[in-house]
Coordinates of C-alpha atoms and ligand atoms in Angstrom, one line a residue:
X242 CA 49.4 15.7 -2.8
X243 CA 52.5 14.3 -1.3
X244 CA 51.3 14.8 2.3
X245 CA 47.5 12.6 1.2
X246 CA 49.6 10.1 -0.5
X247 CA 51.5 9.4 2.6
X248 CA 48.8 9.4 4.9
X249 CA 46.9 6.7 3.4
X250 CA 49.7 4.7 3.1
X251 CA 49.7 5.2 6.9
X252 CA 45.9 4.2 7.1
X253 CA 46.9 1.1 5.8
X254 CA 49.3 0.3 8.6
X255 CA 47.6 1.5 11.6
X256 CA 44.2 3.1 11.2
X257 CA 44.4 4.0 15.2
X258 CA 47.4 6.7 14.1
X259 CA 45.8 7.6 10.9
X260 CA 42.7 8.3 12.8
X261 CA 44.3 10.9 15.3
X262 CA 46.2 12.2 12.9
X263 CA 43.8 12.8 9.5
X264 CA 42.5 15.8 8.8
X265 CA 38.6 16.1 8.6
X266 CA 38.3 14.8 4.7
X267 CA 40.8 11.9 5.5
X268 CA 38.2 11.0 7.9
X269 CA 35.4 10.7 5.8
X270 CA 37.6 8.4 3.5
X271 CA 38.1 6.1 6.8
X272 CA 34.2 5.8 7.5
X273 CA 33.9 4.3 4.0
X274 CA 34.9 0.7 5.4
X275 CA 33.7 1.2 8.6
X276 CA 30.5 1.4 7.8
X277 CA 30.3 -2.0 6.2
X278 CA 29.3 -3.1 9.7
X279 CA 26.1 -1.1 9.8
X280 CA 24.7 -3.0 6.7
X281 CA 22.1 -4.8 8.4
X282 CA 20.6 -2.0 10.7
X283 CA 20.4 -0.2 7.0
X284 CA 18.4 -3.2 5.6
X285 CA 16.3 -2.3 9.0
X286 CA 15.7 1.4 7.9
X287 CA 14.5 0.2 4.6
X288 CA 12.0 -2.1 6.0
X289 CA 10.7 0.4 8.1
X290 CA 9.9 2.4 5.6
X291 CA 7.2 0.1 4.4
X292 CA 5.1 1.6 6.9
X293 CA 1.6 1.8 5.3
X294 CA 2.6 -1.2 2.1
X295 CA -0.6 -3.3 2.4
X296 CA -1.0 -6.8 1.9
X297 CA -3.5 -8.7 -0.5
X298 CA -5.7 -11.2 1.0
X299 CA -9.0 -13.3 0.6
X300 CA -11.6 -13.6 3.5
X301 CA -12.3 -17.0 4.5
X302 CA -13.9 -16.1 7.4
X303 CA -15.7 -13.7 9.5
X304 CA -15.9 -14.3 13.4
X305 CA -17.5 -11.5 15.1
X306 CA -17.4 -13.4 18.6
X307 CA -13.9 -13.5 18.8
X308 CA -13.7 -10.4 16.3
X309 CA -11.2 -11.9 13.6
X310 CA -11.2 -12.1 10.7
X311 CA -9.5 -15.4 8.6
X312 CA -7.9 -14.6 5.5
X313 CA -5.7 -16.2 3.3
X314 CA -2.9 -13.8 2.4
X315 CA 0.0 -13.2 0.4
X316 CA 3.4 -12.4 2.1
X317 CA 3.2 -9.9 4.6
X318 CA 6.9 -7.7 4.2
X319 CA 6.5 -6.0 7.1
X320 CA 6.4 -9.0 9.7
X321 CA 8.4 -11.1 7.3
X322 CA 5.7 -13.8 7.0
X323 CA 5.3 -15.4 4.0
X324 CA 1.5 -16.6 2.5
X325 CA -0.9 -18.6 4.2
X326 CA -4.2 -18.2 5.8
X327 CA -4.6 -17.4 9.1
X328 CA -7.1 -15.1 11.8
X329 CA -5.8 -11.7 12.6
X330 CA -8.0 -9.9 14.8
X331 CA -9.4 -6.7 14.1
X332 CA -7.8 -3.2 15.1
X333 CA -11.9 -1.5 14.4
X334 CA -15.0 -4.0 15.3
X335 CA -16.6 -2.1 12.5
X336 CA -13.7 -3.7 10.2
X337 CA -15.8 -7.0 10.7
X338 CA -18.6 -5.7 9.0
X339 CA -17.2 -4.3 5.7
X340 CA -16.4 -7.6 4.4
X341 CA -17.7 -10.3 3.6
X342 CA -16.0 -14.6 3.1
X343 CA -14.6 -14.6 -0.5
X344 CA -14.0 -10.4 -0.9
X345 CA -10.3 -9.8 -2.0
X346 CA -8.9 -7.0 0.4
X347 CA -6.0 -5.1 0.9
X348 CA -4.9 -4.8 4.3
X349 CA -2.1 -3.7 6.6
X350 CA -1.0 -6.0 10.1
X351 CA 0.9 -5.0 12.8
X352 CA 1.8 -6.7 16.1
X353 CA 0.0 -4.9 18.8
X354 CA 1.0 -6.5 22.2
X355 CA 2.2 -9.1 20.6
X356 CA -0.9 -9.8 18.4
X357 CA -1.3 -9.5 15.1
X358 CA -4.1 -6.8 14.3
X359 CA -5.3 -5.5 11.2
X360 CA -5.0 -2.0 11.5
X361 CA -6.0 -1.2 7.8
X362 CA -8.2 -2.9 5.6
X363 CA -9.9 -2.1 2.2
X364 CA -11.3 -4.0 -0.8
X365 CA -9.7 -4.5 -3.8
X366 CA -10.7 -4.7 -6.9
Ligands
CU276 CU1 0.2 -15.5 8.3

């Protein structure tokens, strides 16, 4: 007890020497306020895990010459874009035939070489 006492009063004044020093649970107690740095690539792990969240939309129109689709949609998490409508074009030509201007759908973007593409879509209901 003495010993840990004294060593994190030494962690204090020079984490270098603590560091080389410590023992292997000392060490975990350092990583504690280390870690505060890697805050934001955590927030990127938890977006990431959003993979298949879809977003709600409403078709506004159906362009199977360009093959996009125009929908106004909600925010879209993954891509960090807030509502509005705009085209998307279509992952699946066959995507442009299951819906129809004014059907709410569920739908998932990605960018795909640097386009945005619908790579899921269903109705909802
Ligand atoms: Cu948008």
């Amino acid at each position: 007890m003495i010993r840990f006492s004294s060593l994190f009063g030494t962690l204090f004044v020079s984490a270098g020497l603590a560091l080389a020093a410590a023992d292997a649970s000392a060490q975990m107690q350092m990583q504690m306020p280390m870690h505060d740095h890697d805050q934001h690539s955590a927030m990127a792990a938890t977006s990431q895990e959003d993979t298949n969240a879809l977003s709600e939309g409403e078709i506004k129109k159906v362009d199977k010459d360009t093959g996009k689709l125009t929908i106004k949609h909600g925010p879209l998490t993954n891509l960090g874009m807030p509502g509005m409508t705009m085209a998307f074009k279509v992952q699946n030509p066959a995507m442009l035939d299951q819906v129809k201007v004014g059907d709410h759908v569920r739908f998932r973007v990605e960018r795909i070489n640097d386009t945005f593409t619908i790579t899921k879509l269903e109705a909802s209901i």
